[in-house]
XYZ file of C-alpha atoms in Angstrom:
170
model
C 40.000 -339.909 2.041
C 36.746 -342.038 1.087
C 33.529 -340.122 1.215
C 31.257 -342.544 -0.592
C 27.887 -343.785 -0.028
C 28.542 -346.453 2.527
C 29.859 -343.927 4.776
C 26.947 -341.711 4.419
C 24.485 -344.402 4.889
C 26.207 -345.522 8.133
C 25.604 -341.806 9.282
C 22.095 -341.770 8.229
C 19.491 -342.322 10.883
C 17.065 -345.227 10.576
C 14.182 -343.182 9.601
C 15.951 -341.825 6.639
C 17.414 -345.155 5.514
C 18.576 -346.077 2.748
C 19.367 -342.395 2.306
C 21.370 -341.732 -0.706
C 21.336 -345.514 -1.334
C 17.671 -345.497 -2.462
C 17.091 -347.658 -5.436
C 15.631 -346.310 -8.650
C 11.752 -346.387 -8.787
C 10.402 -343.714 -6.966
C 9.477 -346.101 -4.030
C 9.815 -343.409 -1.070
C 8.933 -340.074 -2.475
C 8.666 -338.518 1.170
C 12.427 -339.295 1.469
C 13.727 -337.857 -1.758
C 13.995 -334.148 -0.563
C 16.324 -335.385 2.208
C 18.344 -337.371 -0.317
C 18.931 -334.304 -2.210
C 20.011 -332.597 0.792
C 22.338 -335.362 1.680
C 24.013 -335.387 -1.789
C 24.540 -331.820 -1.656
C 26.026 -331.938 1.897
C 28.401 -334.909 0.592
C 29.625 -333.200 -2.393
C 30.187 -329.777 -0.331
C 32.250 -331.942 2.018
C 34.242 -333.297 -0.840
C 34.810 -329.600 -2.054
C 36.087 -328.781 1.323
C 38.388 -331.593 1.511
C 39.494 -330.721 -1.944
C 40.201 -326.984 -0.950
C 42.449 -328.294 1.737
C 44.496 -330.124 -0.675
C 43.140 -333.617 0.515
C 42.501 -336.111 -2.315
C 39.195 -337.618 -2.170
C 37.750 -340.781 -3.564
C 33.796 -341.096 -3.762
C 32.226 -344.526 -4.404
C 28.582 -343.237 -5.026
C 25.937 -343.937 -7.632
C 23.819 -341.356 -9.413
C 20.438 -341.879 -10.936
C 17.359 -339.653 -11.532
C 14.646 -342.318 -11.411
C 12.619 -340.745 -8.470
C 9.095 -340.063 -8.275
C 9.964 -336.636 -9.879
C 13.453 -335.607 -11.509
C 15.862 -334.384 -8.970
C 18.954 -333.527 -11.093
C 21.253 -334.638 -8.696
C 24.165 -335.302 -10.785
C 24.074 -331.853 -12.433
C 23.734 -330.375 -8.971
C 26.813 -332.258 -7.987
C 28.796 -331.326 -10.995
C 28.134 -327.781 -10.298
C 29.325 -328.132 -6.553
C 32.646 -329.499 -7.854
C 32.964 -326.728 -10.636
C 36.354 -325.698 -9.349
C 37.903 -328.892 -8.594
C 39.693 -331.713 -10.580
C 37.194 -334.692 -11.008
C 37.538 -337.931 -12.880
C 33.910 -339.391 -13.223
C 34.319 -343.134 -13.598
C 31.646 -345.366 -14.918
C 32.176 -348.634 -13.013
C 30.624 -351.624 -14.792
C 30.019 -355.346 -13.769
C 28.088 -357.920 -15.474
C 24.831 -358.672 -13.611
C 25.761 -362.291 -12.979
C 28.905 -361.306 -11.278
C 26.932 -358.606 -9.227
C 24.601 -361.452 -8.101
C 27.385 -363.706 -7.021
C 29.012 -360.826 -5.058
C 25.505 -359.957 -3.450
C 25.355 -363.732 -2.301
C 29.246 -363.689 -1.007
C 28.823 -360.417 0.897
C 25.524 -360.378 2.268
C 24.090 -364.132 1.828
C 21.438 -362.927 -0.668
C 20.986 -362.664 -4.234
C 18.688 -363.955 -6.401
C 14.652 -363.706 -5.767
C 12.907 -366.776 -4.282
C 11.799 -367.717 -8.105
C 15.425 -367.687 -9.111
C 15.081 -364.238 -11.061
C 17.217 -361.314 -10.828
C 15.549 -358.832 -8.317
C 13.783 -355.821 -10.219
C 15.644 -353.379 -7.858
C 18.881 -354.765 -9.141
C 17.838 -354.715 -12.825
C 16.534 -351.080 -12.377
C 19.754 -350.098 -10.689
C 21.978 -351.522 -13.424
C 20.102 -349.593 -16.016
C 19.362 -346.190 -14.370
C 22.925 -345.552 -12.942
C 24.235 -345.717 -16.453
C 21.570 -344.083 -18.475
C 23.314 -340.740 -18.930
C 26.746 -342.575 -20.068
C 29.143 -339.651 -19.708
C 32.172 -340.612 -18.096
C 35.876 -339.573 -18.179
C 36.857 -343.212 -17.748
C 35.045 -346.713 -17.666
C 36.313 -349.880 -15.786
C 34.846 -353.056 -15.848
C 35.434 -354.706 -12.359
C 34.770 -358.300 -13.472
C 37.905 -358.269 -15.657
C 40.151 -355.668 -13.756
C 41.480 -355.803 -10.350
C 40.878 -352.922 -8.059
C 44.476 -352.072 -8.209
C 44.125 -351.806 -12.051
C 41.327 -349.679 -11.782
C 42.784 -347.300 -9.229
C 46.006 -347.104 -11.448
C 44.010 -346.186 -14.495
C 42.021 -343.466 -12.431
C 45.183 -342.133 -11.057
C 46.594 -341.881 -14.511
C 43.500 -340.210 -15.785
C 43.724 -337.613 -12.938
C 47.141 -336.812 -13.859
C 46.201 -336.393 -17.566
C 42.646 -334.690 -17.364
C 41.308 -333.948 -20.704
C 40.359 -330.344 -21.483
C 36.728 -331.174 -21.515
C 35.742 -333.554 -18.438
C 32.522 -335.393 -18.132
C 31.451 -333.186 -15.153
C 32.003 -330.195 -17.642
C 29.786 -331.829 -20.154
C 27.081 -332.660 -17.513
C 27.067 -328.922 -16.407
C 26.773 -327.901 -20.019
C 23.865 -330.099 -20.887
C 21.525 -327.573 -19.274
């Protein structure tokens, strides 16, 4: 089951967009409390699926660069306390990201040829904590290779997982 950000954004009403896809920078402080609620709901849904024995893949980014700290990742790690989690850091060089943006949405660089500030902030803030069970680089690994590594890591979970470390940070 895939319960990632794209599916939640599709379900999000227009007046709450971009929902949990809100970029770092504190640009829409009025939206931030709703974002926290949606993250909690998404992770409670992940837990509910897991309780039923359904494997879940979650393609979602976490950052705490809002107008005020929201501690979203810590909250999410607490919700999944009882469940096996492989927290994966997905990396891709910014040049490749820009190529993929152009190929997918027909847009990429700013009019002046620069990388948009929102993309730079995203690249920085989603990896600022840097605690993962596994890291993959999608510019040099196929999606099948990444999936294989994730599956292997899930079978051989370490005694101390990234989510445990994140929960213990408080």
